[in-house]
CSV table of N, CA and C and ligand atoms in Angstrom, one decimal:
chain,number,residue,atom,x,y,z
A,965,MET,N,6.1,-19.8,-3.4
A,965,MET,CA,5.2,-19.6,-4.5
A,965,MET,C,4.0,-18.7,-4.2
A,966,ARG,N,3.5,-19.0,-2.9
A,966,ARG,CA,2.3,-18.1,-2.5
A,966,ARG,C,2.6,-17.6,-1.1
A,967,LYS,N,3.3,-16.4,-1.2
A,967,LYS,CA,3.7,-15.8,0.1
A,967,LYS,C,2.8,-14.6,0.3
A,968,ILE,N,1.9,-14.7,1.3
A,968,ILE,CA,0.9,-13.6,1.5
A,968,ILE,C,1.6,-12.6,2.5
A,969,GLU,N,1.7,-11.3,2.0
A,969,GLU,CA,2.3,-10.2,2.8
A,969,GLU,C,1.3,-9.1,3.0
A,970,ARG,N,1.7,-8.3,4.0
A,970,ARG,CA,0.9,-7.0,4.2
A,970,ARG,C,1.9,-5.8,4.0
A,971,THR,N,1.4,-4.8,3.4
A,971,THR,CA,2.3,-3.6,3.2
A,971,THR,C,1.5,-2.3,3.5
A,972,LEU,N,2.2,-1.3,3.9
A,972,LEU,CA,1.5,0.0,4.2
A,972,LEU,C,1.5,0.9,3.0
A,973,VAL,N,0.4,1.3,2.6
A,973,VAL,CA,0.3,2.3,1.4
A,973,VAL,C,-0.3,3.6,1.9
A,974,ILE,N,0.3,4.7,1.5
A,974,ILE,CA,-0.3,6.0,1.9
A,974,ILE,C,-0.6,6.7,0.6
A,975,ILE,N,-1.9,7.1,0.4
A,975,ILE,CA,-2.2,8.1,-0.7
A,975,ILE,C,-1.9,9.4,-0.1
A,976,LYS,N,-0.8,10.0,-0.6
A,976,LYS,CA,-0.2,11.2,0.0
A,976,LYS,C,-1.1,12.5,-0.2
A,977,PRO,N,-0.9,13.6,0.5
A,977,PRO,CA,-1.7,14.8,0.4
A,977,PRO,C,-1.9,15.3,-1.0
A,978,ASP,N,-0.9,15.3,-1.9
A,978,ASP,CA,-1.0,15.8,-3.2
A,978,ASP,C,-2.1,15.0,-4.0
A,979,ALA,N,-2.1,13.7,-3.8
A,979,ALA,CA,-3.1,12.8,-4.5
A,979,ALA,C,-4.5,13.0,-3.9
A,980,VAL,N,-4.6,13.3,-2.6
A,980,VAL,CA,-5.9,13.5,-2.0
A,980,VAL,C,-6.5,14.8,-2.6
A,981,VAL,N,-5.7,15.9,-2.6
A,981,VAL,CA,-6.3,17.2,-3.0
A,981,VAL,C,-6.5,17.2,-4.5
A,982,ARG,N,-5.8,16.3,-5.3
A,982,ARG,CA,-6.1,16.2,-6.7
A,982,ARG,C,-7.2,15.3,-7.1
A,983,GLY,N,-7.8,14.6,-6.1
A,983,GLY,CA,-9.0,13.8,-6.4
A,983,GLY,C,-8.6,12.4,-6.9
A,984,LEU,N,-7.5,11.9,-6.5
A,984,LEU,CA,-7.0,10.6,-7.0
A,984,LEU,C,-7.2,9.4,-6.1
A,985,ILE,N,-7.9,9.6,-5.0
A,985,ILE,CA,-8.1,8.5,-4.1
A,985,ILE,C,-8.7,7.3,-4.7
A,986,GLY,N,-9.8,7.5,-5.4
A,986,GLY,CA,-10.5,6.4,-6.1
A,986,GLY,C,-9.6,5.7,-7.1
A,987,GLU,N,-8.9,6.5,-7.9
A,987,GLU,CA,-8.1,5.9,-9.0
A,987,GLU,C,-7.0,5.0,-8.4
A,988,ILE,N,-6.4,5.4,-7.3
A,988,ILE,CA,-5.4,4.6,-6.7
A,988,ILE,C,-5.9,3.3,-6.0
A,989,ILE,N,-7.0,3.5,-5.3
A,989,ILE,CA,-7.6,2.4,-4.6
A,989,ILE,C,-8.0,1.4,-5.7
A,990,SER,N,-8.6,1.9,-6.8
A,990,SER,CA,-9.1,1.0,-7.9
A,990,SER,C,-8.0,0.2,-8.5
A,991,ARG,N,-6.8,0.8,-8.7
A,991,ARG,CA,-5.7,0.0,-9.2
A,991,ARG,C,-5.3,-1.1,-8.3
A,992,LEU,N,-5.2,-0.8,-7.0
A,992,LEU,CA,-4.8,-1.9,-6.1
A,992,LEU,C,-5.8,-3.0,-6.0
A,993,GLU,N,-7.1,-2.6,-6.1
A,993,GLU,CA,-8.2,-3.7,-6.0
A,993,GLU,C,-8.2,-4.5,-7.3
A,994,LYS,N,-8.0,-3.8,-8.4
A,994,LYS,CA,-8.0,-4.6,-9.7
A,994,LYS,C,-6.9,-5.5,-9.8
A,995,LYS,N,-5.7,-5.2,-9.2
A,995,LYS,CA,-4.6,-6.0,-9.3
A,995,LYS,C,-4.8,-7.4,-8.6
A,996,GLY,N,-5.8,-7.3,-7.6
A,996,GLY,CA,-6.1,-8.6,-6.9
A,996,GLY,C,-5.7,-8.5,-5.4
A,997,LEU,N,-5.3,-7.3,-5.0
A,997,LEU,CA,-4.9,-7.1,-3.6
A,997,LEU,C,-6.1,-6.8,-2.8
A,998,ARG,N,-6.0,-7.2,-1.5
A,998,ARG,CA,-7.1,-6.9,-0.5
A,998,ARG,C,-6.7,-5.7,0.3
A,999,ILE,N,-7.6,-4.8,0.5
A,999,ILE,CA,-7.4,-3.7,1.4
A,999,ILE,C,-8.0,-4.2,2.8
A,1000,VAL,N,-7.1,-4.4,3.7
A,1000,VAL,CA,-7.5,-4.9,5.0
A,1000,VAL,C,-7.6,-3.9,6.1
A,1001,GLY,N,-7.2,-2.7,5.8
A,1001,GLY,CA,-7.3,-1.5,6.8
A,1001,GLY,C,-7.3,-0.3,6.0
A,1002,MET,N,-8.1,0.7,6.4
A,1002,MET,CA,-8.1,2.0,5.6
A,1002,MET,C,-8.7,3.1,6.4
A,1003,LYS,N,-8.0,4.3,6.4
A,1003,LYS,CA,-8.6,5.5,7.1
A,1003,LYS,C,-8.0,6.7,6.5
A,1004,MET,N,-8.7,7.8,6.7
A,1004,MET,CA,-8.2,9.1,6.3
A,1004,MET,C,-7.7,9.8,7.5
A,1005,ILE,N,-6.4,10.3,7.5
A,1005,ILE,CA,-5.9,11.0,8.7
A,1005,ILE,C,-5.1,12.2,8.2
A,1006,HIS,N,-5.0,13.2,9.0
A,1006,HIS,CA,-4.1,14.3,8.8
A,1006,HIS,C,-2.9,14.0,9.6
A,1007,ILE,N,-1.8,13.5,8.9
A,1007,ILE,CA,-0.6,13.1,9.6
A,1007,ILE,C,0.0,14.3,10.3
A,1008,ASP,N,0.3,14.2,11.6
A,1008,ASP,CA,0.9,15.3,12.3
A,1008,ASP,C,2.5,15.2,12.2
A,1009,ARG,N,3.1,16.3,12.7
A,1009,ARG,CA,4.6,16.3,12.6
A,1009,ARG,C,5.2,15.1,13.3
A,1010,GLU,N,4.7,14.8,14.5
A,1010,GLU,CA,5.3,13.8,15.3
A,1010,GLU,C,5.3,12.4,14.6
A,1011,LEU,N,4.1,12.1,14.0
A,1011,LEU,CA,3.9,10.9,13.3
A,1011,LEU,C,4.8,10.8,12.0
A,1012,ALA,N,4.8,12.0,11.3
A,1012,ALA,CA,5.6,12.0,10.1
A,1012,ALA,C,7.1,11.8,10.4
A,1013,GLU,N,7.6,12.4,11.5
A,1013,GLU,CA,9.0,12.3,11.9
A,1013,GLU,C,9.3,10.8,12.2
A,1014,LYS,N,8.4,10.2,12.9
A,1014,LYS,CA,8.6,8.7,13.2
A,1014,LYS,C,8.6,7.9,11.9
A,1015,HIS,N,7.7,8.1,11.1
A,1015,HIS,CA,7.6,7.4,9.8
A,1015,HIS,C,8.9,7.5,9.0
A,1016,TYR,N,9.4,8.8,8.9
A,1016,TYR,CA,10.5,9.0,8.0
A,1016,TYR,C,11.8,9.2,8.8
A,1017,ALA,N,11.9,8.6,10.0
A,1017,ALA,CA,13.1,8.7,10.8
A,1017,ALA,C,14.4,8.4,10.1
A,1018,GLU,N,14.4,7.5,9.1
A,1018,GLU,CA,15.6,7.1,8.4
A,1018,GLU,C,16.2,8.3,7.6
A,1019,HIS,N,15.3,9.3,7.3
A,1019,HIS,CA,15.8,10.4,6.5
A,1019,HIS,C,16.1,11.6,7.3
A,1020,LYS,N,16.1,11.5,8.6
A,1020,LYS,CA,16.4,12.7,9.5
A,1020,LYS,C,17.8,13.1,9.2
A,1021,GLY,N,18.0,14.4,9.1
A,1021,GLY,CA,19.4,14.9,8.8
A,1021,GLY,C,19.6,15.2,7.3
A,1022,LYS,N,18.8,14.6,6.4
A,1022,LYS,CA,19.0,14.8,5.0
A,1022,LYS,C,18.4,16.1,4.6
A,1023,PRO,N,18.9,16.7,3.5
A,1023,PRO,CA,18.4,18.1,3.2
A,1023,PRO,C,17.0,18.1,2.9
A,1024,PHE,N,16.4,17.0,2.4
A,1024,PHE,CA,14.9,17.1,2.1
A,1024,PHE,C,14.0,16.7,3.2
A,1025,PHE,N,14.6,16.5,4.4
A,1025,PHE,CA,13.8,16.0,5.6
A,1025,PHE,C,12.7,17.0,5.9
A,1026,GLU,N,13.0,18.3,6.1
A,1026,GLU,CA,12.0,19.3,6.5
A,1026,GLU,C,11.0,19.4,5.4
A,1027,PRO,N,11.4,19.6,4.2
A,1027,PRO,CA,10.4,19.7,3.1
A,1027,PRO,C,9.5,18.5,3.0
A,1028,LEU,N,10.0,17.3,3.3
A,1028,LEU,CA,9.3,16.1,3.3
A,1028,LEU,C,8.2,16.1,4.4
A,1029,ILE,N,8.6,16.5,5.6
A,1029,ILE,CA,7.6,16.6,6.7
A,1029,ILE,C,6.5,17.6,6.4
A,1030,ASP,N,6.9,18.7,5.8
A,1030,ASP,CA,5.9,19.8,5.4
A,1030,ASP,C,4.9,19.2,4.4
A,1031,TYR,N,5.5,18.4,3.4
A,1031,TYR,CA,4.7,17.8,2.4
A,1031,TYR,C,3.6,16.8,2.9
A,1032,VAL,N,4.1,15.9,3.8
A,1032,VAL,CA,3.1,14.9,4.2
A,1032,VAL,C,2.2,15.4,5.3
A,1033,THR,N,2.4,16.6,5.9
A,1033,THR,CA,1.5,17.1,6.9
A,1033,THR,C,0.7,18.2,6.3
A,1034,LYS,N,0.7,18.5,5.0
A,1034,LYS,CA,0.1,19.6,4.4
A,1034,LYS,C,-1.4,19.5,4.2
A,1035,ALA,N,-1.9,18.3,4.1
A,1035,ALA,CA,-3.4,18.0,3.9
A,1035,ALA,C,-3.6,16.6,4.3
A,1036,PRO,N,-4.8,16.1,4.4
A,1036,PRO,CA,-5.0,14.7,4.8
A,1036,PRO,C,-4.4,13.7,3.8
A,1037,SER,N,-4.2,12.5,4.4
A,1037,SER,CA,-3.7,11.4,3.6
A,1037,SER,C,-4.7,10.2,3.8
A,1038,VAL,N,-4.7,9.2,2.9
A,1038,VAL,CA,-5.5,8.0,3.1
A,1038,VAL,C,-4.4,6.9,3.4
A,1039,VAL,N,-4.5,6.3,4.5
A,1039,VAL,CA,-3.5,5.2,4.9
A,1039,VAL,C,-4.2,3.9,4.8
A,1040,MET,N,-3.5,2.9,4.2
A,1040,MET,CA,-4.1,1.6,4.0
A,1040,MET,C,-3.2,0.5,4.3
A,1041,VAL,N,-3.7,-0.6,4.7
A,1041,VAL,CA,-2.9,-1.9,4.8
A,1041,VAL,C,-3.4,-2.7,3.7
A,1042,VAL,N,-2.5,-3.1,2.8
A,1042,VAL,CA,-2.9,-3.9,1.6
A,1042,VAL,C,-2.2,-5.2,1.7
A,1043,GLU,N,-3.0,-6.3,1.4
A,1043,GLU,CA,-2.6,-7.6,1.6
A,1043,GLU,C,-2.7,-8.4,0.3
A,1044,GLY,N,-1.7,-9.3,0.1
A,1044,GLY,CA,-1.8,-10.2,-1.1
A,1044,GLY,C,-0.5,-10.9,-1.3
A,1045,ARG,N,-0.5,-11.7,-2.4
A,1045,ARG,CA,0.7,-12.5,-2.7
A,1045,ARG,C,1.9,-11.5,-3.1
A,1046,TYR,N,3.0,-11.6,-2.3
A,1046,TYR,CA,4.1,-10.8,-2.5
A,1046,TYR,C,3.7,-9.3,-2.5
A,1047,ALA,N,2.8,-8.9,-1.7
A,1047,ALA,CA,2.3,-7.5,-1.7
A,1047,ALA,C,3.3,-6.4,-1.6
A,1048,ILE,N,4.4,-6.7,-0.8
A,1048,ILE,CA,5.4,-5.6,-0.6
A,1048,ILE,C,6.1,-5.2,-1.9
A,1049,SER,N,6.6,-6.2,-2.6
A,1049,SER,CA,7.4,-5.9,-3.8
A,1049,SER,C,6.4,-5.6,-5.0
A,1050,VAL,N,5.2,-6.2,-5.0
A,1050,VAL,CA,4.2,-5.9,-6.0
A,1050,VAL,C,3.8,-4.4,-5.9
A,1051,VAL,N,3.5,-3.9,-4.7
A,1051,VAL,CA,3.0,-2.6,-4.6
A,1051,VAL,C,4.1,-1.6,-4.9
A,1052,ARG,N,5.4,-1.9,-4.5
A,1052,ARG,CA,6.5,-1.0,-4.8
A,1052,ARG,C,6.6,-0.9,-6.3
A,1053,LYS,N,6.5,-2.0,-7.0
A,1053,LYS,CA,6.5,-1.9,-8.5
A,1053,LYS,C,5.4,-1.1,-9.1
A,1054,MET,N,4.2,-1.3,-8.5
A,1054,MET,CA,3.1,-0.5,-9.0
A,1054,MET,C,3.3,1.0,-8.7
A,1055,ALA,N,4.0,1.3,-7.6
A,1055,ALA,CA,4.2,2.7,-7.3
A,1055,ALA,C,5.2,3.4,-8.3
A,1056,GLY,N,6.3,2.7,-8.6
A,1056,GLY,CA,7.2,3.2,-9.5
A,1056,GLY,C,8.4,4.0,-8.8
A,1057,ALA,N,9.3,4.5,-9.6
A,1057,ALA,CA,10.4,5.2,-9.1
A,1057,ALA,C,10.0,6.4,-8.2
A,1058,THR,N,10.9,6.8,-7.3
A,1058,THR,CA,10.6,7.8,-6.3
A,1058,THR,C,10.3,9.2,-7.0
A,1059,ASP,N,11.1,9.6,-8.0
A,1059,ASP,CA,10.9,10.8,-8.7
A,1059,ASP,C,9.9,10.5,-9.8
A,1060,PRO,N,8.7,11.1,-9.8
A,1060,PRO,CA,7.7,10.8,-10.9
A,1060,PRO,C,8.2,11.1,-12.3
A,1061,LYS,N,9.3,11.9,-12.5
A,1061,LYS,CA,9.8,12.2,-13.8
A,1061,LYS,C,10.5,10.9,-14.3
A,1062,ASP,N,11.0,10.1,-13.4
A,1062,ASP,CA,11.7,8.9,-13.8
A,1062,ASP,C,10.8,7.6,-13.7
A,1063,ALA,N,9.6,7.8,-13.2
A,1063,ALA,CA,8.8,6.6,-13.0
A,1063,ALA,C,8.2,6.2,-14.3
A,1064,GLU,N,8.2,4.9,-14.6
A,1064,GLU,CA,7.7,4.4,-15.9
A,1064,GLU,C,6.2,4.6,-16.0
A,1065,PRO,N,5.8,4.9,-17.3
A,1065,PRO,CA,4.3,5.0,-17.5
A,1065,PRO,C,3.7,3.6,-17.2
A,1066,GLY,N,2.5,3.6,-16.6
A,1066,GLY,CA,2.0,2.3,-16.2
A,1066,GLY,C,2.1,2.2,-14.7
A,1067,THR,N,3.0,2.9,-14.1
A,1067,THR,CA,3.1,2.9,-12.6
A,1067,THR,C,2.3,4.1,-12.1
A,1068,ILE,N,2.0,4.0,-10.8
A,1068,ILE,CA,1.1,5.1,-10.2
A,1068,ILE,C,1.8,6.4,-10.3
A,1069,ARG,N,3.1,6.4,-9.9
A,1069,ARG,CA,3.8,7.7,-9.9
A,1069,ARG,C,4.1,8.1,-11.4
A,1070,GLY,N,4.3,7.2,-12.2
A,1070,GLY,CA,4.5,7.5,-13.7
A,1070,GLY,C,3.3,8.0,-14.4
A,1071,ASP,N,2.1,7.6,-13.9
A,1071,ASP,CA,0.9,8.0,-14.6
A,1071,ASP,C,0.3,9.2,-14.0
A,1072,TYR,N,0.5,9.4,-12.7
A,1072,TYR,CA,-0.2,10.5,-12.0
A,1072,TYR,C,0.6,11.6,-11.4
A,1073,GLY,N,2.0,11.5,-11.6
A,1073,GLY,CA,2.8,12.6,-11.0
A,1073,GLY,C,3.7,13.2,-12.0
A,1074,LEU,N,4.2,14.4,-11.7
A,1074,LEU,CA,5.3,15.0,-12.5
A,1074,LEU,C,5.9,16.2,-11.7
A,1075,ASP,N,5.0,17.2,-11.4
A,1075,ASP,CA,5.6,18.3,-10.8
A,1075,ASP,C,5.9,18.0,-9.3
A,1076,VAL,N,6.9,18.8,-8.8
A,1076,VAL,CA,7.3,18.5,-7.4
A,1076,VAL,C,7.3,19.9,-6.6
A,1077,GLY,N,7.2,19.8,-5.3
A,1077,GLY,CA,7.3,21.0,-4.5
A,1077,GLY,C,8.8,21.1,-4.0
A,1078,ASP,N,8.9,21.6,-2.7
A,1078,ASP,CA,10.2,21.6,-2.1
A,1078,ASP,C,10.7,20.2,-1.9
A,1079,ALA,N,9.8,19.3,-1.6
A,1079,ALA,CA,10.1,17.8,-1.6
A,1079,ALA,C,9.6,17.2,-2.9
A,1080,ILE,N,10.0,16.0,-3.1
A,1080,ILE,CA,9.5,15.3,-4.3
A,1080,ILE,C,8.0,14.8,-3.9
A,1081,TYR,N,7.1,15.5,-4.6
A,1081,TYR,CA,5.7,15.1,-4.4
A,1081,TYR,C,5.4,13.9,-5.4
A,1082,ASN,N,5.0,12.8,-4.8
A,1082,ASN,CA,5.0,11.6,-5.6
A,1082,ASN,C,3.8,10.7,-5.3
A,1083,VAL,N,2.7,11.3,-4.9
A,1083,VAL,CA,1.4,10.6,-4.9
A,1083,VAL,C,1.1,9.5,-3.9
A,1084,ILE,N,2.1,8.6,-3.8
A,1084,ILE,CA,1.9,7.4,-3.0
A,1084,ILE,C,3.2,7.0,-2.2
A,1085,HIS,N,2.9,6.4,-1.0
A,1085,HIS,CA,4.0,5.8,-0.3
A,1085,HIS,C,3.7,4.3,-0.2
A,1086,ALA,N,4.7,3.5,-0.4
A,1086,ALA,CA,4.6,2.0,-0.2
A,1086,ALA,C,5.8,1.5,0.5
A,1087,SER,N,5.6,0.6,1.5
A,1087,SER,CA,6.7,0.0,2.3
A,1087,SER,C,7.7,-0.7,1.4
A,1088,ASP,N,9.0,-0.6,1.8
A,1088,ASP,CA,10.0,-1.1,0.9
A,1088,ASP,C,10.6,-2.5,1.3
A,1089,SER,N,10.2,-3.0,2.4
A,1089,SER,CA,10.7,-4.3,2.9
A,1089,SER,C,9.8,-4.9,3.9
A,1090,GLU,N,10.0,-6.2,4.3
A,1090,GLU,CA,9.2,-6.8,5.3
A,1090,GLU,C,9.3,-6.0,6.6
A,1091,GLU,N,10.6,-5.7,6.9
A,1091,GLU,CA,10.8,-5.0,8.2
A,1091,GLU,C,10.1,-3.6,8.2
A,1092,SER,N,10.2,-2.8,7.1
A,1092,SER,CA,9.5,-1.5,7.2
A,1092,SER,C,8.0,-1.7,7.1
A,1093,ALA,N,7.5,-2.7,6.4
A,1093,ALA,CA,6.1,-2.9,6.4
A,1093,ALA,C,5.6,-3.1,7.8
A,1094,LYS,N,6.2,-4.0,8.6
A,1094,LYS,CA,5.8,-4.3,9.9
A,1094,LYS,C,5.8,-3.0,10.8
A,1095,ARG,N,6.9,-2.3,10.7
A,1095,ARG,CA,7.1,-1.1,11.5
A,1095,ARG,C,6.0,-0.1,11.2
A,1096,GLU,N,5.8,0.1,9.9
A,1096,GLU,CA,4.9,1.2,9.4
A,1096,GLU,C,3.5,0.8,9.7
A,1097,ILE,N,3.1,-0.4,9.5
A,1097,ILE,CA,1.7,-0.9,9.8
A,1097,ILE,C,1.4,-0.6,11.3
A,1098,GLU,N,2.4,-1.0,12.2
A,1098,GLU,CA,2.2,-0.8,13.6
A,1098,GLU,C,2.1,0.7,14.0
A,1099,LEU,N,2.8,1.6,13.2
A,1099,LEU,CA,2.8,3.0,13.5
A,1099,LEU,C,1.4,3.6,13.2
A,1100,TYR,N,0.7,3.1,12.2
A,1100,TYR,CA,-0.5,3.7,11.7
A,1100,TYR,C,-1.8,3.0,12.2
A,1101,PHE,N,-1.7,1.7,12.5
A,1101,PHE,CA,-2.9,0.9,12.7
A,1101,PHE,C,-2.8,0.0,14.0
A,1102,LYS,N,-4.0,0.0,14.7
A,1102,LYS,CA,-4.1,-1.0,15.8
A,1102,LYS,C,-4.5,-2.3,15.3
A,1103,ASP,N,-4.3,-3.4,15.9
A,1103,ASP,CA,-4.7,-4.7,15.5
A,1103,ASP,C,-6.1,-4.8,15.1
A,1104,GLU,N,-7.0,-4.2,16.0
A,1104,GLU,CA,-8.4,-4.3,15.7
A,1104,GLU,C,-8.9,-3.4,14.6
A,1105,GLU,N,-8.0,-2.6,14.0
A,1105,GLU,CA,-8.4,-1.9,12.8
A,1105,GLU,C,-8.1,-2.6,11.5
A,1106,LEU,N,-7.6,-3.8,11.6
A,1106,LEU,CA,-7.2,-4.7,10.5
A,1106,LEU,C,-8.2,-5.8,10.4
A,1107,HIS,N,-8.6,-6.2,9.2
A,1107,HIS,CA,-9.7,-7.1,9.0
A,1107,HIS,C,-9.3,-8.3,8.1
A,1108,GLU,N,-10.0,-9.4,8.3
A,1108,GLU,CA,-9.8,-10.6,7.5
A,1108,GLU,C,-11.0,-10.9,6.7
A,1109,TYR,N,-10.9,-11.0,5.4
A,1109,TYR,CA,-12.0,-11.4,4.6
A,1109,TYR,C,-11.5,-12.0,3.3
A,1110,CYS,N,-12.3,-12.7,2.6
A,1110,CYS,CA,-12.0,-13.2,1.3
A,1110,CYS,C,-12.7,-12.4,0.2
A,1111,LYS,N,-12.0,-12.1,-0.9
A,1111,LYS,CA,-12.7,-11.4,-2.0
A,1111,LYS,C,-13.5,-12.5,-2.7
A,1112,ALA,N,-14.5,-12.0,-3.4
A,1112,ALA,CA,-15.6,-12.9,-3.9
A,1112,ALA,C,-15.0,-14.0,-4.9
A,1113,ALA,N,-14.0,-13.7,-5.6
A,1113,ALA,CA,-13.5,-14.6,-6.6
A,1113,ALA,C,-12.4,-15.6,-6.1
A,1114,GLU,N,-12.0,-15.3,-4.8
A,1114,GLU,CA,-10.8,-16.1,-4.4
A,1114,GLU,C,-11.0,-17.6,-4.3
A,1115,TRP,N,-12.3,-18.0,-4.0
A,1115,TRP,CA,-12.6,-19.4,-3.9
A,1115,TRP,C,-12.1,-20.1,-5.2
A,1116,PHE,N,-12.2,-19.4,-6.3
A,1116,PHE,CA,-11.9,-20.0,-7.6
A,1116,PHE,C,-10.4,-20.4,-7.7
A,1117,TYR,N,-9.5,-19.6,-7.2
A,1117,TYR,CA,-8.1,-19.9,-7.2
A,1117,TYR,C,-7.7,-21.0,-6.3
A,1118,HIS,N,-8.4,-21.2,-5.2
A,1118,HIS,CA,-8.0,-22.1,-4.2
A,1118,HIS,C,-8.9,-23.3,-4.0
A,1119,SER,N,-9.7,-23.6,-5.0
A,1119,SER,CA,-10.5,-24.8,-4.9
A,1119,SER,C,-10.3,-25.7,-6.1
A,1120,HIS,N,-10.7,-26.9,-6.1
A,1120,HIS,CA,-10.5,-27.8,-7.2
A,1120,HIS,C,-11.9,-28.3,-7.6
A,1121,TRP,N,-12.0,-28.5,-8.9
A,1121,TRP,CA,-13.3,-29.0,-9.4
A,1121,TRP,C,-13.2,-30.5,-9.4
A,1122,ASP,N,-13.9,-31.2,-8.7
A,1122,ASP,CA,-13.9,-32.6,-8.6
A,1122,ASP,C,-14.9,-33.1,-9.7
A,1123,LYS,N,-14.4,-33.7,-10.8
A,1123,LYS,CA,-15.2,-34.0,-11.9
A,1123,LYS,C,-16.2,-35.2,-11.5
A,1124,ASP,N,-15.7,-36.1,-10.8
A,1124,ASP,CA,-16.5,-37.3,-10.4
A,1124,ASP,C,-17.7,-36.9,-9.5
A,1125,LYS,N,-17.3,-36.1,-8.5
A,1125,LYS,CA,-18.4,-35.7,-7.6
A,1125,LYS,C,-19.3,-34.5,-8.1
A,1126,GLY,N,-18.7,-33.8,-9.1
A,1126,GLY,CA,-19.4,-32.7,-9.7
A,1126,GLY,C,-19.5,-31.5,-8.7
A,1127,GLU,N,-18.4,-31.3,-7.8
A,1127,GLU,CA,-18.5,-30.2,-6.9
A,1127,GLU,C,-17.1,-29.7,-6.7
A,1128,TYR,N,-17.0,-28.5,-6.1
A,1128,TYR,CA,-15.7,-27.9,-5.7
A,1128,TYR,C,-15.2,-28.4,-4.4
A,1129,LEU,N,-13.9,-28.7,-4.3
A,1129,LEU,CA,-13.3,-29.1,-3.0
A,1129,LEU,C,-12.5,-27.9,-2.5
A,1130,ASP,N,-12.3,-27.8,-1.2
A,1130,ASP,CA,-11.5,-26.8,-0.6
A,1130,ASP,C,-12.0,-25.4,-0.9
A,1131,SER,N,-13.2,-25.2,-1.2
A,1131,SER,CA,-13.7,-23.9,-1.7
A,1131,SER,C,-13.7,-22.8,-0.6
A,1132,THR,N,-13.4,-23.1,0.6
A,1132,THR,CA,-13.4,-22.0,1.6
A,1132,THR,C,-12.0,-21.5,1.9
A,1133,ARG,N,-11.0,-22.1,1.3
A,1133,ARG,CA,-9.6,-21.7,1.7
A,1133,ARG,C,-9.2,-20.4,0.9
A,1134,CYS,N,-9.0,-19.3,1.5
A,1134,CYS,CA,-8.4,-18.2,0.8
A,1134,CYS,C,-7.4,-17.4,1.6
A,1135,LEU,N,-7.4,-17.5,2.9
A,1135,LEU,CA,-6.5,-16.7,3.7
A,1135,LEU,C,-5.5,-17.6,4.4
A,1136,ASP,N,-4.4,-18.0,3.7
A,1136,ASP,CA,-3.4,-18.7,4.5
A,1136,ASP,C,-2.2,-17.8,4.8
A,1137,VAL,N,-2.5,-16.7,5.5
A,1137,VAL,CA,-1.5,-15.7,5.9
A,1137,VAL,C,-0.5,-16.3,6.8
B,1740,ADP,N1,16.1,14.0,-3.0
B,1740,ADP,C1,14.9,14.2,-2.6
B,1740,ADP,N2,14.4,15.5,-2.6
B,1740,ADP,C2,13.2,15.8,-2.1
B,1740,ADP,N3,12.3,14.9,-1.6
B,1740,ADP,C3,12.7,13.6,-1.6
B,1740,ADP,C4,14.0,13.2,-2.1
B,1740,ADP,N4,14.2,11.9,-2.0
B,1740,ADP,C5,13.0,11.4,-1.5
B,1740,ADP,N5,12.1,12.4,-1.3
B,1740,ADP,C6,10.8,12.3,-0.7
B,1740,ADP,O1,10.9,11.5,0.5
B,1740,ADP,C7,10.1,10.3,0.4
B,1740,ADP,C8,10.9,9.2,1.0
B,1740,ADP,O2,12.1,9.0,0.3
B,1740,ADP,P1,12.5,7.5,-0.1
B,1740,ADP,O3,12.3,6.6,1.0
B,1740,ADP,O4,13.9,7.6,-0.6
B,1740,ADP,O5,11.6,7.2,-1.4
B,1740,ADP,P2,10.4,6.1,-1.5
B,1740,ADP,O6,9.1,6.8,-1.1
B,1740,ADP,O7,10.3,5.8,-3.0
B,1740,ADP,O8,10.7,4.9,-0.7
B,1740,ADP,C9,9.9,10.2,-1.1
B,1740,ADP,O9,8.7,9.4,-1.4
B,1740,ADP,C10,9.8,11.6,-1.5
B,1740,ADP,O10,8.5,12.2,-1.3
B,1741,MG,MG1,11.4,4.7,1.3
């Protein structure tokens, strides 16, 4: 019922140059997810090839590498209840023309380059999330904290005592 997961999110170069960094971060924050790691990097060819190794040999592999190395990206580790599937749903279908309105790709993407330019990357499984987080972040670049309202979800109001119980519990990762 409460499975706390971490997932890798990348605000891809098309979104960075279009000025969408804030919009995307804002959606993740408002959903109730915690950003526990974040940095801007210009992904180089070596890193891009490692990240997208599963697509090596496919016709869109070279255009994909050119796309993600074309300008800086913002990479984030995002944490929360069922974060992996939740963020995939928020991202929407791979091709922004098929992505539902209300999703990030559905709301902010349409045109494509040689590869499908689609604003955001989000890990697709526990296994990929672990691999991708390790690829982009060192342990010491990830942080633990509670968002200000989280005490509310994980505490109980004791009517008799007139106080909150368990009010410090928010991170049972
Ligand atoms: N058929 C395609 N032609 C061009 N680019 C593609 C194609 N399929 C995927 N891509 C690009 O490669 C990335 C990785 O592909 P994939 O893992 O299938 O999608 P997703 O990012 O939704 O998990 C996509 O986000 C997109 O930028
Ligand atoms: Mg994928």
